[in-house]
PDB file of C-alpha atoms in Angstrom:
ATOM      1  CA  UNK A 109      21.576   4.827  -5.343  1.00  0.00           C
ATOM      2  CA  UNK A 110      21.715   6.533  -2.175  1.00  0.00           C
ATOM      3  CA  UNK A 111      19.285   3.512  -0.293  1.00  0.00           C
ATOM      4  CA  UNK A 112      21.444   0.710  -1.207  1.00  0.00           C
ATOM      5  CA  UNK A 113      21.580  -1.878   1.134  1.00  0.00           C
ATOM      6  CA  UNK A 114      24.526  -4.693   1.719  1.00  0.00           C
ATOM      7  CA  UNK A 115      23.060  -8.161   0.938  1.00  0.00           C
ATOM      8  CA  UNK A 116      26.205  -9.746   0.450  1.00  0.00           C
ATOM      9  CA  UNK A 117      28.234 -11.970   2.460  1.00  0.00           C
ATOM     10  CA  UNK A 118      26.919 -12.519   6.236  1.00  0.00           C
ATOM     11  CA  UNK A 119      25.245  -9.450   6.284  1.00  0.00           C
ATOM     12  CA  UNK A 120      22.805 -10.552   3.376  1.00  0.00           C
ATOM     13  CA  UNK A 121      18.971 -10.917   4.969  1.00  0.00           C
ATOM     14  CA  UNK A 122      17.320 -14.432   5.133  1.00  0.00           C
ATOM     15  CA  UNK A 123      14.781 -15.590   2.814  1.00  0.00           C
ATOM     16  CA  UNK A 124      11.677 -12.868   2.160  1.00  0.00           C
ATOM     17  CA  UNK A 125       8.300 -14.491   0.860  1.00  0.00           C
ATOM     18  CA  UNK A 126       7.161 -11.145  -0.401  1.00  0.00           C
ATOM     19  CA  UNK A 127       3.302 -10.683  -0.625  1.00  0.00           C
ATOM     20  CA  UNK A 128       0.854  -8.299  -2.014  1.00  0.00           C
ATOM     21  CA  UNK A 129      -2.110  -8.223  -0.884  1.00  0.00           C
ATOM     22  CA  UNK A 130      -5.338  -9.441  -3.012  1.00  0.00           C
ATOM     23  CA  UNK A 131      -6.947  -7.722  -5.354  1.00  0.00           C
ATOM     24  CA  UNK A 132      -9.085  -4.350  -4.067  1.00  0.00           C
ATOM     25  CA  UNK A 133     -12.102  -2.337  -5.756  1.00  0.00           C
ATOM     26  CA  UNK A 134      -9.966   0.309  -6.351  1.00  0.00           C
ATOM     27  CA  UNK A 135      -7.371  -1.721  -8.181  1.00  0.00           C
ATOM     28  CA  UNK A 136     -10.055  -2.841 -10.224  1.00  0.00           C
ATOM     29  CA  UNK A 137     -11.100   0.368 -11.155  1.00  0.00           C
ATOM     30  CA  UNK A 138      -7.487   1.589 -11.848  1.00  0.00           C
ATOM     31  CA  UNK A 139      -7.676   4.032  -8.637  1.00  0.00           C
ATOM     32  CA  UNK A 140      -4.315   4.725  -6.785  1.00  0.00           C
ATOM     33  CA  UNK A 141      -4.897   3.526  -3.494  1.00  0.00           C
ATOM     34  CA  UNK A 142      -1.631   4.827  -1.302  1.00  0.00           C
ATOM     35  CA  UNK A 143      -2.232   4.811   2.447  1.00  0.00           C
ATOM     36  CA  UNK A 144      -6.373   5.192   1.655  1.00  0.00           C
ATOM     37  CA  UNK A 145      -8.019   1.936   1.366  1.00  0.00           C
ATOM     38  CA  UNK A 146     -10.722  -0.001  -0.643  1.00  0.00           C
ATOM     39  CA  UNK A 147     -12.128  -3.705  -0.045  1.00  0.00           C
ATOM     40  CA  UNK A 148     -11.115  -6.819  -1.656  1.00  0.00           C
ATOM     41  CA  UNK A 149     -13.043  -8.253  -4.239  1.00  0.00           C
ATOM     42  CA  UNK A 150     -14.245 -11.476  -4.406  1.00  0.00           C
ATOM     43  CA  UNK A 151     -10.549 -12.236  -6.703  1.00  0.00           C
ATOM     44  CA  UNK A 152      -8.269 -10.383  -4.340  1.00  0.00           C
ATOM     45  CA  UNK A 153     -10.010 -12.535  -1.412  1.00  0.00           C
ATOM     46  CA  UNK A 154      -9.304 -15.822  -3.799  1.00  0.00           C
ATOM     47  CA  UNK A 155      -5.480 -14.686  -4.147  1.00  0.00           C
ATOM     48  CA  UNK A 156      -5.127 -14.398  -0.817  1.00  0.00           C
ATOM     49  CA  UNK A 157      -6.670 -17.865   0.069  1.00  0.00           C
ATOM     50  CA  UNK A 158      -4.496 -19.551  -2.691  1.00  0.00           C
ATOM     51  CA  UNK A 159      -1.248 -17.495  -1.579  1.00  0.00           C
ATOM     52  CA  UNK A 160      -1.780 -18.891   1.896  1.00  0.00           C
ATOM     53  CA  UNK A 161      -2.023 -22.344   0.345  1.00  0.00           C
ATOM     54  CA  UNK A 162       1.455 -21.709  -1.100  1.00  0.00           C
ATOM     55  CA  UNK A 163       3.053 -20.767   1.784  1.00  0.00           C
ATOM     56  CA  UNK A 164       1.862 -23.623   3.874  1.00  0.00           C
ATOM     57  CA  UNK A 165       3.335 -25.751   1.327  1.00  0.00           C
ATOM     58  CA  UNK A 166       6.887 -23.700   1.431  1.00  0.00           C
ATOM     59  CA  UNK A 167       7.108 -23.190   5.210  1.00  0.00           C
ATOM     60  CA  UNK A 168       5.070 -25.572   7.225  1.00  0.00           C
ATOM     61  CA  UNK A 169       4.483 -24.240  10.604  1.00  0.00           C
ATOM     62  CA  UNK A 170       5.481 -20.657  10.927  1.00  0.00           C
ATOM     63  CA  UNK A 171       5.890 -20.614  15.120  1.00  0.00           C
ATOM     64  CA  UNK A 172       9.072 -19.480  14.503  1.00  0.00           C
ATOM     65  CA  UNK A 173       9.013 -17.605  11.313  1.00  0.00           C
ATOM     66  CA  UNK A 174       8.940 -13.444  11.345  1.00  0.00           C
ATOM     67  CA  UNK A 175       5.656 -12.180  10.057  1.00  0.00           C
ATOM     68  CA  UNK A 176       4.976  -8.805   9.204  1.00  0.00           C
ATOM     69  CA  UNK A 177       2.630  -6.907   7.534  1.00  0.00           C
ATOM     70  CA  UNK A 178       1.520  -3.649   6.878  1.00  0.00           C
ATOM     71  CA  UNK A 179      -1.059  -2.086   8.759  1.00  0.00           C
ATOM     72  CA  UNK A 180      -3.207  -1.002   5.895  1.00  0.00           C
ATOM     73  CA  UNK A 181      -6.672  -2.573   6.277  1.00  0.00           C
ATOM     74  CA  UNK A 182      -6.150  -4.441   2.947  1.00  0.00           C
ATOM     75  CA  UNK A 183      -2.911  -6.511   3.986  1.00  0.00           C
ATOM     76  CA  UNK A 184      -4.209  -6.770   7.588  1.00  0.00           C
ATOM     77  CA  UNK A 185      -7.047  -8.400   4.994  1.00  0.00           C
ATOM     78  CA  UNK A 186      -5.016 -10.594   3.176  1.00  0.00           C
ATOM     79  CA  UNK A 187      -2.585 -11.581   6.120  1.00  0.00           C
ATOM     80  CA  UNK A 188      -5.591 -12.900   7.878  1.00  0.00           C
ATOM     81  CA  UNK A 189      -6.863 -14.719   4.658  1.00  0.00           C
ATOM     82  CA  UNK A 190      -3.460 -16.449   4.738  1.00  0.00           C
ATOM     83  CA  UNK A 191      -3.604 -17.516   7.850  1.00  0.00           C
ATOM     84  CA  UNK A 192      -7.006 -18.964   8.026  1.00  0.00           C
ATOM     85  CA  UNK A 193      -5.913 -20.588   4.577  1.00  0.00           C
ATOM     86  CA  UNK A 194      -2.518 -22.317   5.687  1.00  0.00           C
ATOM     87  CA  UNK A 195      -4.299 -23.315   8.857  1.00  0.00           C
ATOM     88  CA  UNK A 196      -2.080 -21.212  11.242  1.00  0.00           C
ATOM     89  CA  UNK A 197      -4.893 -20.569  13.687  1.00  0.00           C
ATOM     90  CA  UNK A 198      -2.415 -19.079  16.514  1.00  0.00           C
ATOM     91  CA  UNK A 199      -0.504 -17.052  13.711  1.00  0.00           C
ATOM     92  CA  UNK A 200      -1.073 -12.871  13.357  1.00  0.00           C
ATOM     93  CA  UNK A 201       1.388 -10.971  11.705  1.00  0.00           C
ATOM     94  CA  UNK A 202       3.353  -7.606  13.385  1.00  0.00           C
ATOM     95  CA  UNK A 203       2.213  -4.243  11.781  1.00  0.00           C
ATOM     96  CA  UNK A 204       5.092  -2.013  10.612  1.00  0.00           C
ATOM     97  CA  UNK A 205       4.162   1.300   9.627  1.00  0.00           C
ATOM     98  CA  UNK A 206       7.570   1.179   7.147  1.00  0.00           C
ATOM     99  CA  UNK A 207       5.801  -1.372   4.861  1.00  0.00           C
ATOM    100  CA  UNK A 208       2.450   0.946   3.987  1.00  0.00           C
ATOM    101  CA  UNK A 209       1.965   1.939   0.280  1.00  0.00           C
ATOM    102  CA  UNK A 210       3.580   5.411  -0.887  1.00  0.00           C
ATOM    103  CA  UNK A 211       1.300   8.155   0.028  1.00  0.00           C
ATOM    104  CA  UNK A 212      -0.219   9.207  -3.086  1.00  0.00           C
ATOM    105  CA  UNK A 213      -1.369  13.058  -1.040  1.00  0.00           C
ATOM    106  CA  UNK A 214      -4.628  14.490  -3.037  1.00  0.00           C
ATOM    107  CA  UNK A 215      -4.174  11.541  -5.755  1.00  0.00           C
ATOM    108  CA  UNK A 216      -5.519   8.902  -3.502  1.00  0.00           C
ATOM    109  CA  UNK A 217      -8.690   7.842  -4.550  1.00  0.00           C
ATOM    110  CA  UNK A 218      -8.366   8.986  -8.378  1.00  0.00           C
ATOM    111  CA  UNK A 219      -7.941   7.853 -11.650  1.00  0.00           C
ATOM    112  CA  UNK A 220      -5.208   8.870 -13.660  1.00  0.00           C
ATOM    113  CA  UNK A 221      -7.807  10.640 -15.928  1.00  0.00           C
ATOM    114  CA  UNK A 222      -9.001  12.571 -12.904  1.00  0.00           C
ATOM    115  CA  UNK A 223      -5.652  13.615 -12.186  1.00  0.00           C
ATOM    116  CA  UNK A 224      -4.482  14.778 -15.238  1.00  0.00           C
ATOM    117  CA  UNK A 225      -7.731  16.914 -15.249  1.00  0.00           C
ATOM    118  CA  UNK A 226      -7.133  18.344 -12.154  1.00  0.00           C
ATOM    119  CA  UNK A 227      -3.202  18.850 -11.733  1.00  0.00           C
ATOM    120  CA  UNK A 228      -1.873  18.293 -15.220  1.00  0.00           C
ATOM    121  CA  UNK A 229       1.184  20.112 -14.689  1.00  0.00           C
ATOM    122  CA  UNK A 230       1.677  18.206 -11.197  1.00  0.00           C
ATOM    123  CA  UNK A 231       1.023  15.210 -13.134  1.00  0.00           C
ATOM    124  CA  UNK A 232       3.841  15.843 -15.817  1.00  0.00           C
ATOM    125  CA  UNK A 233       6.561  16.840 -13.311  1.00  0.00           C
ATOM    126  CA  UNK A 234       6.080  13.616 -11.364  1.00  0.00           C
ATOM    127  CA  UNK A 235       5.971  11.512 -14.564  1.00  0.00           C
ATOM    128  CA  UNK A 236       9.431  13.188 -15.431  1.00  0.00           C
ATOM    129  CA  UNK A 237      10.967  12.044 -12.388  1.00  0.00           C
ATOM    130  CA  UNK A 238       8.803   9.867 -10.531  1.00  0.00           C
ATOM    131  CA  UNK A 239      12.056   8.527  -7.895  1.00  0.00           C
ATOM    132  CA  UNK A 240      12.559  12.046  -6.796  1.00  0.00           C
ATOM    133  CA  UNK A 241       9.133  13.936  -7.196  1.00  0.00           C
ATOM    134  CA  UNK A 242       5.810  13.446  -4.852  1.00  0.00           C
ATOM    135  CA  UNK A 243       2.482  13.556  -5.175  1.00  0.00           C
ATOM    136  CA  UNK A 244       1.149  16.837  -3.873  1.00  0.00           C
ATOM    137  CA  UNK A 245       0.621  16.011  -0.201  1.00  0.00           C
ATOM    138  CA  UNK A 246       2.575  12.596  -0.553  1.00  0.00           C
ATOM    139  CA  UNK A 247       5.506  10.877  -0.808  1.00  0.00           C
ATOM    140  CA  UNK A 248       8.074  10.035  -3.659  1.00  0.00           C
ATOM    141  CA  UNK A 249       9.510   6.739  -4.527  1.00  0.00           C
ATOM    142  CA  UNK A 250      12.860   7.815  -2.737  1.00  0.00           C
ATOM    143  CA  UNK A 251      10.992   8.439   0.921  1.00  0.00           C
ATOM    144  CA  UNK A 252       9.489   4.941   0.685  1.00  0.00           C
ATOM    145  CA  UNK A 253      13.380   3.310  -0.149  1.00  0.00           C
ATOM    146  CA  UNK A 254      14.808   5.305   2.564  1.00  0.00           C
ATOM    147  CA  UNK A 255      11.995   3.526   5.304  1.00  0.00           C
ATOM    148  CA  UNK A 256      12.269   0.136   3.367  1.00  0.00           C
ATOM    149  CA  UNK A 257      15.767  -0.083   3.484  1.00  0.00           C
ATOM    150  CA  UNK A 258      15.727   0.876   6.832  1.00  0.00           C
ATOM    151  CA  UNK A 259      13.605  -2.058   7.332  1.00  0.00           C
ATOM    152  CA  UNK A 260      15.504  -4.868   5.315  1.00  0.00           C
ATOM    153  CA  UNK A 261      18.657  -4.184   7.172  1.00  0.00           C
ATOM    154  CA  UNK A 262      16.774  -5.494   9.943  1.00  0.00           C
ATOM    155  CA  UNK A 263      15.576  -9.201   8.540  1.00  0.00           C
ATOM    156  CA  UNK A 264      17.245 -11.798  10.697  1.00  0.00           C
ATOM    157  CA  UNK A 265      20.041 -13.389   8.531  1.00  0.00           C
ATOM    158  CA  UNK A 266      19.828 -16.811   8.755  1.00  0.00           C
ATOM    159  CA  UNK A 267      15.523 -17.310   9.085  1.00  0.00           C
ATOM    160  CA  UNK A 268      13.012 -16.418   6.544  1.00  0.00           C
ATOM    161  CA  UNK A 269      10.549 -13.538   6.984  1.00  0.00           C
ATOM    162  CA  UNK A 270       7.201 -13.618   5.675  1.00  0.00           C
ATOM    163  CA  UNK A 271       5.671  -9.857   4.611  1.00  0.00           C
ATOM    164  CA  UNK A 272       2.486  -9.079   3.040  1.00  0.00           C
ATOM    165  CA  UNK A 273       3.073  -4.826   1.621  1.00  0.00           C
ATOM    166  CA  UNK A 274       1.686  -3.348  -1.717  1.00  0.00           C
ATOM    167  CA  UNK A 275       2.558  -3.164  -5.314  1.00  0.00           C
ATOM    168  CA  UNK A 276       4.689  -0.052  -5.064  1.00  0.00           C
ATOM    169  CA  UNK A 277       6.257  -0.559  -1.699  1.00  0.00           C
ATOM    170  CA  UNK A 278       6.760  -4.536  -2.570  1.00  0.00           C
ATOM    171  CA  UNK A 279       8.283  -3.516  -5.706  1.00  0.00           C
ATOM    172  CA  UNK A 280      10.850  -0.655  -4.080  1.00  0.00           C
ATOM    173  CA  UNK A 281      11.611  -3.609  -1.675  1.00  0.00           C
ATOM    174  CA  UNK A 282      12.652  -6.028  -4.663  1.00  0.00           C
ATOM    175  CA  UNK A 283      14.569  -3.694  -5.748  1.00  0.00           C
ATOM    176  CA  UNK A 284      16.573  -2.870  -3.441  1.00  0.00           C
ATOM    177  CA  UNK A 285      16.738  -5.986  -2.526  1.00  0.00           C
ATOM    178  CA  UNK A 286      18.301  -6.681  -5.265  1.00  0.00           C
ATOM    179  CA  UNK A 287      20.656  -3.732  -5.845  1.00  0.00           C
ATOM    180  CA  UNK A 288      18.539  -2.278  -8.935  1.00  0.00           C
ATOM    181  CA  UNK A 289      19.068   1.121 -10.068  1.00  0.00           C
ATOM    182  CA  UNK A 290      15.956   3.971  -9.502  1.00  0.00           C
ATOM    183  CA  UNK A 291      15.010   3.444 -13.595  1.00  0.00           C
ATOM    184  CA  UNK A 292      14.906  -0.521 -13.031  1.00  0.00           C
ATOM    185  CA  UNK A 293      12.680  -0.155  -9.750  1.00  0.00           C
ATOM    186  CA  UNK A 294      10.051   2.137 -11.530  1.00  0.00           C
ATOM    187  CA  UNK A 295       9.538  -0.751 -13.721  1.00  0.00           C
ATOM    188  CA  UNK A 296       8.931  -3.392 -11.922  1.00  0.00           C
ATOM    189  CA  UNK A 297       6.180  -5.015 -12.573  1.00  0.00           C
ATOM    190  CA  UNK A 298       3.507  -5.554  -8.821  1.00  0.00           C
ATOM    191  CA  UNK A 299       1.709  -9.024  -9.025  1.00  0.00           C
ATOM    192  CA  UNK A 300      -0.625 -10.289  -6.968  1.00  0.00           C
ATOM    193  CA  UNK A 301      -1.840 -13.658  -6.078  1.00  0.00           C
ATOM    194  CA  UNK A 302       1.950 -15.076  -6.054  1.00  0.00           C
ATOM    195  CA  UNK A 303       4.663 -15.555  -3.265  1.00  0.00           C
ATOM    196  CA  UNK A 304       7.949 -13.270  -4.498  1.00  0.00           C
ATOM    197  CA  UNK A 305      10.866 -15.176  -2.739  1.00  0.00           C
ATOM    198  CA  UNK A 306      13.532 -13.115  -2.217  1.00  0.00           C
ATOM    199  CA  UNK A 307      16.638 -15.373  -1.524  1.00  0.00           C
ATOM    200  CA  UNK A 308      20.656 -15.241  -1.796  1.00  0.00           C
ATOM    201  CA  UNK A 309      20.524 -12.230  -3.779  1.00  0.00           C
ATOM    202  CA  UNK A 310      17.824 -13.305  -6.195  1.00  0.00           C
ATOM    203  CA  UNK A 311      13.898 -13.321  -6.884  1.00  0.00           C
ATOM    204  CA  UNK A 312      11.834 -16.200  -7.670  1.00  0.00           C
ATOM    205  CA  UNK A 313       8.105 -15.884  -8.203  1.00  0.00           C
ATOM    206  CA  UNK A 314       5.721 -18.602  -6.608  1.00  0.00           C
ATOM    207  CA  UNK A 315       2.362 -18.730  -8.371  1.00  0.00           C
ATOM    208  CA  UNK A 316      -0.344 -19.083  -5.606  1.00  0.00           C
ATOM    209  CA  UNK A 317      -2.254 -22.744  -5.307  1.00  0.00           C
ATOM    210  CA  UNK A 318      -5.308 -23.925  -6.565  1.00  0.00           C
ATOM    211  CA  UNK A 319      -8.245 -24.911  -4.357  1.00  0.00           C
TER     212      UNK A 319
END
């Protein structure tokens, strides 16, 4: 894969507790959201709340803890849900523009219905080869690994990072992350409402806590 990234040895990254953020209206309604936006809904807010519970629980006070987000209204959202939710009062995340969704171009906002009415043959080619081909206007799956792995070579190796991205993005940085091949990445599945830990070369997935 032309984005791999070295996460072995003493150049591996620290510990990631990966986020998505809560469930939006769009989500809901099966829209693709990219770098557009949409509100939560009353279950993304509760994901949110409950993921912030969780992280409490895993990493106590985050002073000194990385925290990074991306500056999509829906994980600035979310991050703040967190925070109010683990009690980290003085805590806001950093907003890096390498950790938005992949821009979805003329698609945002649609259903997949709508699209395939609209641009079926646009459609088909990016099904065929959705690592290499956009969405008209947008990005493919290869432009966001090329910013992502950008990004992970810069996680500090020996503290964890806390990130709150999106389901595509998150799942691009899992993979790489964890070496996977283009087909493996596609495939991934994009949960919300957990805490992904991404440590020593694996992925363990934290469900969220109850009120």
């Amino acid at each position: 894969m032309e984005t791999d990234i070295e996460t072995s040895g003493a150049r591996r990254p620290g510990p990631i507790y990966l986020v998505r953020h809560g469930q939006t209206a769009w989500n809901r309604e099966g829209r693709f959201q990219g770098q557009g936006d949409a509100p939560l809904t009353d279950l993304g807010i509760e994901q949110a709340r409950s993921v912030g519970r969780r992280l409490r629980r895993e990493l106590g006070d985050i002073a000194t803890t990385p925290f990074v987000s991306s500056p999509l209204g829906r994980c600035r959202h979310t991050a703040r849900l967190i925070c109010e939710a683990a009690g980290w009062v003085d805590t806001a995340p950093m907003f890096d523009d390498r950790l938005k969704e992949i821009h979805f171009g003329r698609w945002e906002g649609m259903t997949v219905a709508e699209i395939e009415a609209r641009d079926a043959d646009e459609w088909a080619a990016r099904s065929a080869d959705k690592w290499h081909h956009p969405a008209p206007g947008g990005e493919s799956y290869e432009d966001v690994s090329l910013r992502i792995a950008q990004w992970l070579t810069e996680r500090p190796a020996s503290t964890p990072t806390l990130a709150v991205c999106h389901g595509a993005t998150g799942a691009v940085l899992r993979g790489l992350y964890l070496n996977l091949p283009p087909d493996e990445i596609l495939v991934l599945d994009k949960p919300q409402g957990v805490v992904t830990l991404l440590s020593d070369g694996t992925e363990t997935v934290l469900p969220g806590d109850p009120c």
